[in-house]
XYZ file of N, CA and C in Angstrom:
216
model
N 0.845 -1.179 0.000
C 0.000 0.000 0.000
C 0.885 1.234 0.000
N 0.242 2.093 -0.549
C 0.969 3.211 -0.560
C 1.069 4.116 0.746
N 1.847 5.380 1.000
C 2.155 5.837 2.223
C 0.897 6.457 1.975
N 0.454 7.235 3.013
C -0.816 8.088 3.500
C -0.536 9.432 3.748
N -0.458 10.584 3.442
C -0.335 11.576 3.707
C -1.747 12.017 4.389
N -1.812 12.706 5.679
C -3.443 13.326 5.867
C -3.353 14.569 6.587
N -4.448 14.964 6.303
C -4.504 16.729 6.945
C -4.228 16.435 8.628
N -3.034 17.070 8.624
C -3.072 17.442 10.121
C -4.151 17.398 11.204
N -5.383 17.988 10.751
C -6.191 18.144 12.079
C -6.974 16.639 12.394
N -6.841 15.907 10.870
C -7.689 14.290 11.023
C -6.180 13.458 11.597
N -5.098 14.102 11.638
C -3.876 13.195 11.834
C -3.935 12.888 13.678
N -4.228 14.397 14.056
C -4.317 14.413 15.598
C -5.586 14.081 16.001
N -6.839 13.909 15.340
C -7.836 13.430 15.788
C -7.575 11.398 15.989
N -7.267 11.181 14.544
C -6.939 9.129 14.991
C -5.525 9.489 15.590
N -4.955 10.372 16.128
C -3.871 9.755 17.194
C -4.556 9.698 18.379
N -5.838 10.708 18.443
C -6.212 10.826 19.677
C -7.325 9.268 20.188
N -7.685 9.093 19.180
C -8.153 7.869 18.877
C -7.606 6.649 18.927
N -6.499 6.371 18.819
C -5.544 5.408 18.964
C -4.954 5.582 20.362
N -4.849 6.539 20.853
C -5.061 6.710 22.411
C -5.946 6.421 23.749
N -6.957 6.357 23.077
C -8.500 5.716 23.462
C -8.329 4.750 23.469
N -8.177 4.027 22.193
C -8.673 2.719 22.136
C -7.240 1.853 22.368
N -5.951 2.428 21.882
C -5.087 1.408 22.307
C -5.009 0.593 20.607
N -5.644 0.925 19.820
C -5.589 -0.098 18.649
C -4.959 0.856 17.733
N -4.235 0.296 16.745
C -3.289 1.189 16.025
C -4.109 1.916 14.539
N -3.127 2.987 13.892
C -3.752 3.729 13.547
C -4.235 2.764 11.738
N -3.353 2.148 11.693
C -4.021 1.317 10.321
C -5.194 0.559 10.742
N -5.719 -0.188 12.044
C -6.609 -0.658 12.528
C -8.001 -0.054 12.337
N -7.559 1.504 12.592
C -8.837 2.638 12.761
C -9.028 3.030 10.837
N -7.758 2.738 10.360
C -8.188 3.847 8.930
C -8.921 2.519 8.259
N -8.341 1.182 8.482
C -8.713 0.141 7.279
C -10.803 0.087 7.725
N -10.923 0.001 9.147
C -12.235 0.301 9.181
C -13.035 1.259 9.158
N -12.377 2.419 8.861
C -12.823 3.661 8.537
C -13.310 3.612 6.775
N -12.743 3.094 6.105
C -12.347 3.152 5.049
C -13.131 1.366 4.568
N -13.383 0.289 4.886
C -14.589 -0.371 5.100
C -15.867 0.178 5.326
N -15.703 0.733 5.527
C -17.238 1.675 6.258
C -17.728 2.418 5.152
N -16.554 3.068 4.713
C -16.834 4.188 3.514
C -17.405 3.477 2.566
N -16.662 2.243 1.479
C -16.485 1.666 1.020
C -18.085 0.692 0.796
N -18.365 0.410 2.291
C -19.239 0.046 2.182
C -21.243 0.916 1.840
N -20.741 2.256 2.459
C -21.204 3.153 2.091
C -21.560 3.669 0.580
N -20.660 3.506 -0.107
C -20.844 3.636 -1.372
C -21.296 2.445 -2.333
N -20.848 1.452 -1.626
C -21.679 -0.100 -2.338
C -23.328 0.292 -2.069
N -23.779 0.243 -0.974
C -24.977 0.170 -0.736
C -25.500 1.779 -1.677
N -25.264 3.054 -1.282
C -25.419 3.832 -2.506
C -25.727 3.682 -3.864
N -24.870 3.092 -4.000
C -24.885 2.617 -5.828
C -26.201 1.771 -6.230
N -26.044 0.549 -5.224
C -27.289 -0.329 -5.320
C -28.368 0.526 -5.384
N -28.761 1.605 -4.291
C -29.955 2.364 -4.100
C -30.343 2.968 -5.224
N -29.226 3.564 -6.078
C -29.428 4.481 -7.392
C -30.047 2.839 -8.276
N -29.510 1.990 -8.140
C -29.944 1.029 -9.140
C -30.969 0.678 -8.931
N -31.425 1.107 -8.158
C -32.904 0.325 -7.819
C -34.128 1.278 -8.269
N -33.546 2.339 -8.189
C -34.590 3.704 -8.434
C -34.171 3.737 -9.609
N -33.200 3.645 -10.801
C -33.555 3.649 -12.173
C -34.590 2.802 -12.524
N -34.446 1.185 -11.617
C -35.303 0.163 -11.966
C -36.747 0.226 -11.394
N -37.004 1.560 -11.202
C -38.426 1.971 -10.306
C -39.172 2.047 -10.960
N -40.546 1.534 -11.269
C -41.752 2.204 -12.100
C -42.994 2.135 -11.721
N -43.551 2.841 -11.494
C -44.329 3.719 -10.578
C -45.723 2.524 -11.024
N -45.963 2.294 -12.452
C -46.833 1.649 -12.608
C -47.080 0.176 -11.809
N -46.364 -0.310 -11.047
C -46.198 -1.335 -9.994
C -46.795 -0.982 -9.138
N -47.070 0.343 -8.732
C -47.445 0.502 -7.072
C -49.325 -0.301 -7.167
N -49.264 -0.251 -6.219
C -50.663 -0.673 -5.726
C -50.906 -0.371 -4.483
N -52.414 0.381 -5.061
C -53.007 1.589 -3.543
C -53.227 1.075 -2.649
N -53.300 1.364 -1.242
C -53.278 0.812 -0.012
C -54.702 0.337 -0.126
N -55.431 0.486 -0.104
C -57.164 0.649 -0.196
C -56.968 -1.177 -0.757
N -56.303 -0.750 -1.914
C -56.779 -2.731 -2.962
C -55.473 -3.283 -1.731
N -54.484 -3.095 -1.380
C -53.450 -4.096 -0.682
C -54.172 -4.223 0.496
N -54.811 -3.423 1.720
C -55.843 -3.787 2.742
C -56.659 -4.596 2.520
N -57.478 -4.835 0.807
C -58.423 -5.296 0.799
C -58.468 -6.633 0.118
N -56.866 -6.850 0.125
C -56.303 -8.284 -0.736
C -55.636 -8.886 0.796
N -55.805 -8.091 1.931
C -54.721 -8.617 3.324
C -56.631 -9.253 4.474
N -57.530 -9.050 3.385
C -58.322 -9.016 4.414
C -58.699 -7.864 5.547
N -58.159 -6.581 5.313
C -57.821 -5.651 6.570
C -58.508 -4.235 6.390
N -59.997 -4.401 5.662
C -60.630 -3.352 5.132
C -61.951 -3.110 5.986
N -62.294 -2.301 6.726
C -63.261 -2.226 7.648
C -64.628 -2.169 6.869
């Protein structure tokens, strides 16, 4: 992996963090950076799902109550 250069003020925040916890600072970035990572997987999916959206699917609560049995 390559070296890491980071802004000073996030440099002293995970030292301060690695102070806390006692766990080192590649420990904190690789799950920092999992997180992100995973953040943007699930994102992407979401956009894919809303291209694959079409409205003509929905079905009004009124007929889904009254297909659940649950219509007074």
């Amino acid at each position: 992996m390559d070296a890491l250069n980071l802004d000073p003020e996030l440099e002293a925040r995970l030292t301060a963090i690695v102070a806390e916890t006692g766990k080192t600072k590649v420990f904190h970035i690789e799950a920092a950076l999992a997180d992100y990572l995973d953040d943007l997987e699930d994102q992407a999916l979401a956009e894919e799902g809303m291209r694959d959206y079409d409205s003509a699917q929905n079905v009004p609560l009124d007929v889904v109550k009254r297909d659940l049995g649950l219509d007074s």
